[in-house]
């Protein structure tokens, strides 16, 4: 661990093999080279590159669902794994090699085992270290960095190697992959394991860590993972993070993880054109981040210091695009703006000749919602479609991650009227989103949108249940000639009947003609 002007940093070290370029070798090295066989490969040198990264206080232990560890194919090997995880160093029985038919199983016995170990690692920061055994040959086969450390030209014959920048649990997870060919990831160590896999160039383990993070991605952790994905140069994970942040911007900005991001990530979010959030929410999130940043920099939490740590990022907040009430009751009274800035923004709202502002004055484009319509026609009859507190419901599944923003519903077939709608979205009986609102129907056969408070994240290849309970005296239109599969842009949606439907809605006809979503 190093301290750079009061900031805790981590060091990420790589051994890279480079072509021989050093001319001023010592005479001793030259003699050795001349005495070597002419068929020997040209010597190589290793350059040690250290990347500095800001130490993160949170490693996502409380924001990822824990997954069960992978099961071993062999009960005996699994027993050794459990013993060796705790570094018990159980000595196998005589002729233990005969108990395991494959090299993989025999190799797994050596995992975290002192038996025949020819190197030890002291892993973790001071005060939290753990001494772990290793076997140079196995490690060198699994990692080019270990190969360079133990068998390269600059290899040092050390019995003990200190690794202060990797967490012991993450290092053990990497060793388990190298020894046992098993990937065992946990929510509280996956980021640290990705760091270790990147440092020691174990690409398949790194890919598995990224996949774990992608499947665990939500609005609560998207901002933190965006910062980490940029650090680890994982563009696919970065893209997934932006998808969540754009669609569920208000949830992401209000999450605790938003306050843990670095300044560069803060800037990238504040200047995002497709951020789907009210500007007052963006403003309040930036102030929350500034308060935590003051604490990180050990500054008194004051208006002046908040503005100081925000710096030029303050002008990325599009304050002139706020609703006038939001500005007058929020930003204008926050104290973060100077008196001149407050006056100029008020003039921007009201004056014909608008003053020049340092703030961005163009509204964000946000996201354009897509509509998946599942009926080919609609109709009405004198005795249908009536609502008496019963539930209209349909099940659906998508082939790509989307974010359901609301439903399109039919309205009255007997003139204009108002309906009260309780909409709900469930997965395997668990409510993911619900809202109670009203909508006005003008008597046409059009659909009328009803929105959730926040868009709901929908994972692919899993059926979800969309439900609505309508309260209204008038009969309404209903859909007919329903389709079991609808292609909507790049998203394919499948429909099937729901057992929750008690008012007649199904695949062929009924209510909930549209799903409104972001993709």
Coordinates of C-alpha atoms in Angstrom, one line a residue:
X1 CA 0.0 0.0 0.0
X2 CA 1.3 3.5 -0.8
X3 CA 0.1 6.9 0.2
X4 CA 0.0 9.6 -2.4
X5 CA -0.9 13.0 -0.9
X6 CA -3.3 11.5 1.6
X7 CA -5.0 9.2 -0.9
X8 CA -5.0 5.5 -0.5
X9 CA -3.9 3.8 -3.6
X10 CA -3.5 0.2 -4.8
X11 CA -0.7 -1.0 -7.0
X12 CA -1.3 -3.4 -9.9
X13 CA 1.9 -5.0 -11.1
X14 CA 2.5 -6.9 -14.4
X15 CA 5.6 -8.7 -15.6
X16 CA 5.9 -8.1 -19.4
X17 CA 8.4 -9.9 -21.6
X18 CA 10.0 -7.5 -24.0
X19 CA 12.6 -8.0 -26.8
X20 CA 16.2 -7.6 -25.8
X21 CA 17.1 -3.9 -26.0
X22 CA 19.5 -3.4 -23.2
X23 CA 23.0 -2.8 -24.5
X24 CA 24.9 -2.1 -21.3
X25 CA 24.9 -5.6 -19.8
X26 CA 27.4 -6.3 -17.1
X27 CA 30.5 -8.3 -18.1
X28 CA 29.4 -11.1 -16.0
X29 CA 26.1 -11.4 -17.9
X30 CA 28.0 -11.2 -21.3
X31 CA 30.3 -14.1 -20.4
X32 CA 27.3 -16.2 -19.5
X33 CA 25.6 -15.3 -22.7
X34 CA 28.7 -16.2 -24.8
X35 CA 29.2 -19.5 -23.1
X36 CA 25.6 -20.5 -23.8
X37 CA 24.7 -22.7 -26.7
X38 CA 24.1 -20.9 -30.1
X39 CA 20.8 -22.7 -30.4
X40 CA 19.5 -20.9 -27.2
X41 CA 16.8 -18.4 -27.7
X42 CA 17.9 -14.7 -27.4
X43 CA 17.8 -13.4 -23.9
X44 CA 14.8 -11.4 -22.8
X45 CA 14.3 -8.8 -20.1
X46 CA 11.2 -8.1 -18.0
X47 CA 9.8 -4.7 -17.4
X48 CA 7.7 -4.3 -14.3
X49 CA 4.8 -1.9 -14.9
X50 CA 2.8 -0.6 -11.9
X51 CA -0.7 0.7 -12.4
X52 CA -2.1 2.8 -9.5
X53 CA -5.7 2.6 -8.7
X54 CA -7.8 4.2 -6.0
X55 CA -8.6 1.9 -3.1
X56 CA -12.3 1.2 -2.9
X57 CA -14.0 1.1 0.4
X58 CA -16.7 -1.3 -0.8
X59 CA -16.1 -4.5 -2.6
X60 CA -19.8 -5.1 -3.4
X61 CA -20.4 -7.5 -0.5
X62 CA -23.8 -6.1 0.2
X63 CA -24.9 -5.4 -3.3
X64 CA -24.5 -8.8 -5.1
X65 CA -26.6 -11.9 -4.5
X66 CA -24.4 -14.7 -3.2
X67 CA -24.2 -17.7 -5.4
X68 CA -23.6 -21.3 -4.4
X69 CA -20.0 -22.5 -5.0
X70 CA -19.4 -24.8 -7.9
X71 CA -19.7 -28.5 -7.2
X72 CA -16.7 -30.7 -7.7
X73 CA -17.0 -33.9 -9.7
X74 CA -15.3 -35.8 -7.0
X75 CA -16.5 -36.0 -3.4
X76 CA -13.0 -36.8 -2.2
X77 CA -11.4 -33.9 -4.0
X78 CA -14.2 -31.6 -2.6
X79 CA -13.2 -32.8 0.9
X80 CA -9.6 -31.8 0.4
X81 CA -10.8 -28.5 -1.0
X82 CA -12.7 -27.7 2.1
X83 CA -9.7 -28.7 4.3
X84 CA -7.3 -26.8 2.2
X85 CA -9.3 -23.6 2.0
X86 CA -8.5 -23.1 5.7
X87 CA -4.9 -24.0 5.1
X88 CA -5.1 -27.1 7.3
X89 CA -2.4 -28.8 5.3
X90 CA -3.8 -32.2 5.8
X91 CA -1.2 -34.8 4.7
X92 CA -2.8 -37.3 2.4
X93 CA -2.7 -41.0 3.2
X94 CA 0.1 -43.2 1.8
X95 CA -0.3 -43.9 -1.8
X96 CA -2.9 -41.1 -2.1
X97 CA -2.1 -40.8 -5.7
X98 CA -3.8 -44.1 -6.4
X99 CA -7.1 -42.7 -5.1
X100 CA -7.6 -40.2 -7.9
X101 CA -7.8 -41.4 -11.5
X102 CA -7.1 -38.1 -13.3
X103 CA -4.3 -35.6 -13.2
X104 CA -6.8 -32.9 -12.5
X105 CA -7.9 -34.6 -9.3
X106 CA -4.4 -35.3 -8.2
X107 CA -3.4 -31.8 -8.9
X108 CA -6.3 -30.5 -6.9
X109 CA -5.0 -32.3 -3.8
X110 CA -2.0 -29.9 -3.9
X111 CA -4.3 -26.8 -3.8
X112 CA -3.3 -24.7 -0.7
X113 CA -1.3 -27.7 0.6
X114 CA 2.2 -27.5 2.1
X115 CA 3.0 -30.9 0.7
X116 CA 5.8 -30.5 -1.8
X117 CA 5.3 -26.7 -1.7
X118 CA 8.4 -24.8 -3.0
X119 CA 7.2 -21.3 -2.5
X120 CA 5.0 -19.4 -0.1
X121 CA 3.0 -16.2 -0.5
X122 CA 2.2 -13.7 2.2
X123 CA -1.0 -12.2 0.8
X124 CA -2.9 -9.2 2.0
X125 CA -2.3 -5.8 3.5
X126 CA -0.3 -5.4 6.8
X127 CA -2.4 -6.6 9.7
X128 CA -4.5 -8.8 7.4
X129 CA -2.0 -11.2 5.8
X130 CA -2.3 -14.9 5.2
X131 CA 0.5 -17.2 4.3
X132 CA -0.4 -19.5 1.4
X133 CA 1.7 -22.4 0.0
X134 CA 2.3 -22.8 -3.8
X135 CA 4.0 -25.1 -6.3
X136 CA 6.0 -23.2 -8.9
X137 CA 5.4 -25.6 -11.7
X138 CA 1.6 -25.6 -11.3
X139 CA 1.5 -21.8 -11.0
X140 CA 3.8 -21.3 -14.0
X141 CA 1.5 -23.5 -16.2
X142 CA -1.5 -21.5 -15.1
X143 CA -0.1 -17.9 -15.5
X144 CA 2.5 -16.3 -17.7
X145 CA 3.3 -13.9 -14.9
X146 CA 4.1 -16.7 -12.5
X147 CA 6.2 -18.3 -15.3
X148 CA 8.2 -15.1 -15.6
X149 CA 8.6 -14.9 -11.8
X150 CA 9.9 -18.4 -11.3
X151 CA 11.5 -19.4 -14.6
X152 CA 12.2 -16.2 -16.5
X153 CA 15.7 -14.6 -16.9
X154 CA 15.1 -12.2 -14.0
X155 CA 13.5 -14.9 -11.8
X156 CA 14.6 -14.6 -8.1
X157 CA 14.9 -17.7 -6.0
X158 CA 12.8 -16.6 -3.1
X159 CA 11.1 -18.9 -0.7
X160 CA 8.5 -16.3 0.3
X161 CA 6.8 -13.6 -1.9
X162 CA 4.8 -10.8 -0.4
X163 CA 1.7 -9.6 -2.2
X164 CA 0.1 -6.8 -0.2
X165 CA -2.3 -5.5 -2.9
X166 CA -4.4 -8.7 -3.3
X167 CA -7.0 -9.9 -0.8
X168 CA -6.3 -13.4 0.6
X169 CA -9.7 -14.8 -0.4
X170 CA -9.3 -13.5 -3.9
X171 CA -5.8 -15.0 -4.2
X172 CA -7.2 -18.3 -3.0
X173 CA -10.0 -18.2 -5.6
X174 CA -7.4 -17.7 -8.3
X175 CA -5.3 -20.6 -7.0
X176 CA -8.3 -22.8 -6.9
X177 CA -8.9 -22.1 -10.6
X178 CA -5.2 -22.8 -11.4
X179 CA -5.0 -26.0 -9.4
X180 CA -8.5 -27.4 -9.6
X181 CA -9.8 -25.9 -12.9
X182 CA -12.8 -24.7 -10.9
X183 CA -14.3 -21.2 -10.7
X184 CA -15.7 -20.4 -7.3
X185 CA -16.8 -16.8 -7.1
X186 CA -18.6 -15.0 -4.2
X187 CA -20.3 -11.6 -4.1
X188 CA -17.9 -10.1 -1.5
X189 CA -14.7 -11.1 -3.4
X190 CA -15.5 -11.1 -7.1
X191 CA -14.0 -7.6 -7.7
X192 CA -10.9 -8.5 -5.8
X193 CA -10.7 -11.8 -7.8
X194 CA -11.0 -9.9 -11.0
X195 CA -8.1 -7.7 -9.9
X196 CA -6.0 -10.7 -9.1
X197 CA -6.9 -12.4 -12.4
X198 CA -5.9 -9.3 -14.3
X199 CA -2.7 -8.8 -12.4
X200 CA -1.5 -12.4 -13.0
X201 CA -3.0 -12.6 -16.5
X202 CA -5.5 -15.4 -16.0
X203 CA -7.9 -14.5 -18.8
X204 CA -10.5 -17.2 -18.4
X205 CA -11.0 -16.5 -14.7
X206 CA -11.2 -12.8 -15.5
X207 CA -13.9 -13.5 -18.0
X208 CA -15.9 -15.5 -15.5
X209 CA -15.6 -12.6 -13.0
X210 CA -17.0 -10.2 -15.6
X211 CA -19.9 -12.6 -16.4
X212 CA -20.7 -12.9 -12.7
X213 CA -20.8 -9.1 -12.4
X214 CA -23.0 -8.8 -15.5
X215 CA -25.6 -11.2 -14.1
X216 CA -25.5 -9.4 -10.8
X217 CA -25.8 -6.0 -12.3
X218 CA -28.6 -3.7 -11.0
X219 CA -29.3 -0.1 -10.4
X220 CA -27.8 -0.4 -6.9
X221 CA -24.4 -1.3 -8.1
X222 CA -24.2 -0.1 -11.7
X223 CA -22.3 3.1 -10.9
X224 CA -19.7 1.3 -8.8
X225 CA -19.3 -1.3 -11.5
X226 CA -19.0 1.3 -14.2
X227 CA -16.0 2.8 -12.4
X228 CA -14.5 -0.7 -12.0
X229 CA -15.1 -1.7 -15.6
X230 CA -13.3 1.3 -16.8
X231 CA -10.4 0.6 -14.5
X232 CA -10.2 -3.0 -15.6
X233 CA -10.7 -2.1 -19.3
X234 CA -13.8 -4.4 -19.7
X235 CA -15.9 -2.7 -22.5
X236 CA -18.7 -5.2 -22.5
X237 CA -19.2 -4.7 -18.8
X238 CA -19.0 -0.9 -19.3
X239 CA -21.8 -1.1 -21.9
X240 CA -24.0 -3.2 -19.7
X241 CA -23.5 -0.7 -16.8
X242 CA -24.6 2.2 -19.1
X243 CA -27.7 0.3 -20.2
X244 CA -28.8 0.0 -16.5
X245 CA -27.8 3.6 -15.6
X246 CA -29.6 5.1 -18.6
X247 CA -32.8 3.2 -18.1
X248 CA -32.9 3.3 -14.3
X249 CA -31.1 6.6 -13.9
X250 CA -33.0 7.8 -10.8
X251 CA -32.5 4.6 -8.9
X252 CA -28.8 4.5 -9.8
X253 CA -28.2 8.1 -8.8
X254 CA -30.0 7.6 -5.5
X255 CA -28.0 4.4 -4.6
X256 CA -25.3 4.4 -2.0
X257 CA -22.9 3.1 -4.6
X258 CA -23.1 6.4 -6.6
X259 CA -21.3 8.2 -3.8
X260 CA -18.4 5.8 -4.0
X261 CA -17.4 6.5 -7.6
X262 CA -14.3 8.5 -8.6
X263 CA -14.4 12.0 -10.1
X264 CA -13.8 10.8 -13.7
X265 CA -16.9 8.5 -13.5
X266 CA -18.9 11.2 -11.9
X267 CA -18.1 13.5 -14.9
X268 CA -19.0 10.8 -17.4
X269 CA -22.4 10.3 -15.8
X270 CA -23.3 13.9 -15.4
X271 CA -22.5 14.6 -19.1
X272 CA -24.5 11.6 -20.3
X273 CA -27.0 12.6 -22.9
X274 CA -29.3 9.6 -22.6
X275 CA -29.6 9.7 -18.8
X276 CA -33.3 9.1 -18.1
X277 CA -33.8 11.2 -15.0
X278 CA -35.2 14.5 -13.9
X279 CA -32.4 17.1 -13.6
X280 CA -33.3 17.9 -9.9
X281 CA -32.4 14.2 -9.1
X282 CA -29.1 14.6 -10.9
X283 CA -28.4 17.8 -8.9
X284 CA -29.2 16.2 -5.6
X285 CA -27.1 13.1 -6.4
X286 CA -24.1 15.3 -7.2
X287 CA -24.5 17.1 -3.9
X288 CA -24.6 13.7 -2.0
X289 CA -21.4 12.7 -3.8
X290 CA -19.7 15.9 -2.9
X291 CA -20.5 15.4 0.8
X292 CA -19.0 12.0 0.8
X293 CA -16.0 13.2 -1.2
X294 CA -15.3 15.9 1.4
X295 CA -15.2 13.1 4.0
X296 CA -12.8 11.1 1.9
X297 CA -10.5 14.1 1.5
X298 CA -10.9 14.8 5.3
X299 CA -12.4 18.2 4.6
X300 CA -15.1 19.8 6.7
X301 CA -18.5 19.2 5.0
X302 CA -19.4 22.8 4.0
X303 CA -21.0 24.5 1.0
X304 CA -17.7 25.9 -0.1
X305 CA -15.9 22.5 0.1
X306 CA -18.7 20.8 -1.7
X307 CA -18.4 23.2 -4.6
X308 CA -14.6 22.8 -4.4
X309 CA -14.7 19.0 -4.8
X310 CA -17.3 19.2 -7.6
X311 CA -15.1 21.7 -9.5
X312 CA -16.0 21.9 -13.2
X313 CA -18.4 18.9 -12.9
X314 CA -21.0 21.3 -11.3
X315 CA -21.5 22.9 -14.8
X316 CA -22.3 19.5 -16.3
X317 CA -25.6 19.6 -14.3
X318 CA -28.2 21.0 -16.6
X319 CA -29.8 23.3 -14.1
X320 CA -31.5 25.6 -16.6
X321 CA -33.5 22.6 -17.9
X322 CA -35.1 21.9 -14.5
X323 CA -38.8 22.6 -13.9
X324 CA -39.0 26.1 -12.5
X325 CA -40.5 24.8 -9.2
X326 CA -37.6 22.3 -8.9
X327 CA -35.1 25.1 -9.4
X328 CA -36.8 27.7 -7.1
X329 CA -37.4 25.2 -4.2
X330 CA -34.2 23.1 -4.7
X331 CA -31.1 24.3 -6.5
X332 CA -31.7 28.0 -5.9
X333 CA -31.9 27.5 -2.1
X334 CA -29.1 24.9 -1.9
X335 CA -26.4 27.5 -1.4
X336 CA -24.1 25.7 -3.9
X337 CA -24.8 28.4 -6.5
X338 CA -23.4 31.9 -6.4
X339 CA -25.8 34.9 -6.2
X340 CA -25.0 35.8 -9.8
X341 CA -25.5 32.3 -11.0
X342 CA -28.9 32.1 -9.3
X343 CA -30.0 35.5 -10.8
X344 CA -28.8 34.6 -14.3
X345 CA -30.7 31.3 -14.2
X346 CA -33.9 33.0 -13.0
X347 CA -33.5 35.4 -16.0
X348 CA -33.0 32.4 -18.2
X349 CA -36.5 31.1 -17.2
X350 CA -38.3 34.5 -17.6
X351 CA -36.5 37.0 -19.7
X352 CA -36.8 37.3 -23.5
X353 CA -33.2 38.1 -23.8
X354 CA -31.5 35.2 -22.0
X355 CA -28.1 35.7 -20.4
X356 CA -25.1 33.5 -21.1
X357 CA -24.7 30.6 -18.7
X358 CA -21.8 28.3 -17.9
X359 CA -24.2 25.5 -17.3
X360 CA -25.4 23.3 -20.1
X361 CA -28.8 24.6 -21.2
X362 CA -30.0 21.9 -23.5
X363 CA -32.2 19.2 -22.0
X364 CA -31.0 15.6 -22.1
X365 CA -32.5 13.4 -24.8
X366 CA -33.1 10.6 -22.4
X367 CA -34.4 7.3 -23.8
X368 CA -37.2 6.7 -26.3
X369 CA -39.6 4.0 -25.0
X370 CA -40.5 1.2 -27.3
X371 CA -44.0 -0.4 -27.4
X372 CA -44.7 -4.0 -28.0
X373 CA -48.3 -4.4 -29.3
X374 CA -49.5 -8.0 -29.0
X375 CA -52.9 -7.8 -30.7
X376 CA -53.7 -7.5 -34.4
X377 CA -57.1 -5.8 -33.9
X378 CA -59.4 -4.6 -31.2
X379 CA -63.2 -4.6 -30.7
X380 CA -66.0 -3.9 -28.2
X381 CA -69.3 -5.5 -27.4
X382 CA -72.3 -4.5 -25.4
X383 CA -71.4 -6.9 -22.6
X384 CA -67.6 -6.8 -22.7
X385 CA -65.0 -5.7 -21.5
X386 CA -66.3 -5.1 -17.9
X387 CA -64.2 -4.5 -14.7
X388 CA -65.4 -5.5 -11.3
X389 CA -62.1 -5.6 -9.3
X390 CA -61.0 -8.8 -11.2
X391 CA -57.4 -9.2 -12.5
X392 CA -56.3 -9.1 -16.1
X393 CA -52.9 -10.8 -16.5
X394 CA -50.5 -12.2 -19.1
X395 CA -47.1 -13.8 -19.0
X396 CA -44.2 -12.7 -21.2
X397 CA -40.5 -13.4 -21.8
X398 CA -37.8 -11.6 -23.8
X399 CA -34.6 -12.7 -25.4
X400 CA -32.6 -9.6 -24.3
X401 CA -32.4 -7.6 -21.2
X402 CA -35.0 -4.8 -21.2
X403 CA -36.5 -2.4 -18.7
X404 CA -40.3 -2.4 -18.4
X405 CA -41.5 1.2 -17.9
X406 CA -45.3 0.6 -18.0
X407 CA -48.2 -0.9 -19.8
X408 CA -50.5 0.4 -22.6
X409 CA -54.1 -0.2 -21.7
X410 CA -57.4 0.0 -23.5
X411 CA -60.0 2.6 -22.5
X412 CA -63.7 3.2 -22.6
X413 CA -65.8 2.2 -25.6
X414 CA -68.7 4.3 -24.4
X415 CA -67.3 7.8 -24.4
X416 CA -64.7 9.6 -22.3
X417 CA -64.1 8.4 -18.7
X418 CA -61.5 7.9 -16.1
X419 CA -60.1 4.6 -14.9
X420 CA -58.1 3.7 -11.8
X421 CA -55.4 1.2 -12.5
X422 CA -53.2 -0.9 -10.2
X423 CA -50.4 -2.4 -12.3
X424 CA -48.0 -5.0 -11.1
X425 CA -45.0 -7.0 -12.4
X426 CA -44.0 -10.2 -10.9
X427 CA -41.4 -13.0 -11.4
X428 CA -42.1 -16.4 -9.8
X429 CA -44.6 -14.8 -7.4
X430 CA -42.2 -12.0 -6.3
X431 CA -43.4 -8.5 -6.9
X432 CA -40.7 -6.5 -8.8
X433 CA -42.8 -3.3 -9.4
X434 CA -46.3 -2.0 -8.8
X435 CA -48.1 1.3 -9.0
X436 CA -51.5 2.7 -8.5
X437 CA -52.5 5.6 -10.8
X438 CA -55.4 7.0 -12.9
X439 CA -55.7 7.5 -16.7
X440 CA -58.2 9.3 -18.8
X441 CA -59.8 7.6 -21.8
X442 CA -61.2 9.7 -24.6
X443 CA -63.5 7.0 -26.0
X444 CA -61.2 6.0 -28.8
X445 CA -59.7 2.6 -29.5
X446 CA -56.2 3.9 -28.7
X447 CA -54.1 2.5 -25.9
X448 CA -53.2 4.7 -22.9
X449 CA -49.9 4.4 -21.0
X450 CA -49.7 3.7 -17.3
X451 CA -46.3 3.9 -15.8
X452 CA -44.3 2.3 -13.0
X453 CA -42.5 4.7 -10.6
X454 CA -39.2 3.3 -11.9
X455 CA -38.5 1.1 -14.9
X456 CA -38.2 -2.6 -13.9
X457 CA -35.2 -4.6 -15.1
X458 CA -36.2 -7.8 -17.0
X459 CA -33.7 -10.6 -17.7
X460 CA -33.8 -12.7 -20.8
X461 CA -35.3 -16.2 -21.1
X462 CA -37.5 -16.0 -18.0
X463 CA -41.3 -15.6 -17.9
X464 CA -42.7 -12.6 -16.0
X465 CA -46.3 -11.9 -15.1
X466 CA -47.9 -8.5 -16.0
X467 CA -51.1 -7.8 -14.2
X468 CA -53.6 -4.9 -13.9
X469 CA -56.8 -4.4 -11.9
X470 CA -59.0 -1.7 -13.4
X471 CA -61.8 0.1 -11.6
X472 CA -64.2 1.9 -13.9
X473 CA -67.9 1.8 -14.7
X474 CA -67.7 1.9 -18.4
X475 CA -67.1 -1.0 -20.8
X476 CA -63.8 -0.9 -22.6
X477 CA -62.3 -2.0 -25.9
X478 CA -60.4 -5.3 -25.8
X479 CA -57.8 -6.9 -28.0
X480 CA -58.3 -9.9 -30.3
X481 CA -56.2 -12.0 -32.7
X482 CA -53.4 -12.1 -30.2
X483 CA -49.9 -13.3 -31.1
X484 CA -47.7 -15.6 -29.1
X485 CA -44.5 -14.0 -30.4
X486 CA -43.8 -10.4 -31.4
X487 CA -40.6 -9.0 -32.8
X488 CA -40.1 -5.4 -31.5
X489 CA -37.0 -3.9 -32.9
X490 CA -34.1 -6.1 -31.8
X491 CA -36.2 -7.7 -29.0
X492 CA -38.3 -10.8 -29.4
X493 CA -41.2 -11.1 -26.9
X494 CA -43.1 -14.3 -26.2
X495 CA -46.5 -14.4 -24.5
X496 CA -48.4 -17.1 -22.7
X497 CA -51.5 -17.3 -20.5
X498 CA -51.3 -16.5 -16.8
X499 CA -53.1 -18.4 -14.0
X500 CA -53.5 -15.0 -12.2
X501 CA -55.9 -13.8 -14.9
X502 CA -59.5 -13.9 -13.6
X503 CA -61.2 -11.4 -15.9
X504 CA -60.7 -13.3 -19.2
X505 CA -57.4 -11.8 -20.5
X506 CA -55.2 -14.4 -22.3
X507 CA -52.9 -14.7 -25.3
X508 CA -55.8 -14.5 -27.9
X509 CA -57.6 -11.6 -26.4
X510 CA -58.3 -9.2 -23.6
X511 CA -56.5 -6.3 -21.8
X512 CA -52.8 -5.3 -21.5
X513 CA -52.3 -4.9 -25.3
X514 CA -48.9 -3.2 -24.9
X515 CA -45.6 -3.5 -23.0
X516 CA -43.7 -0.2 -22.8
X517 CA -40.0 -0.7 -22.3
X518 CA -36.5 0.6 -22.8
X519 CA -33.9 -1.6 -24.5

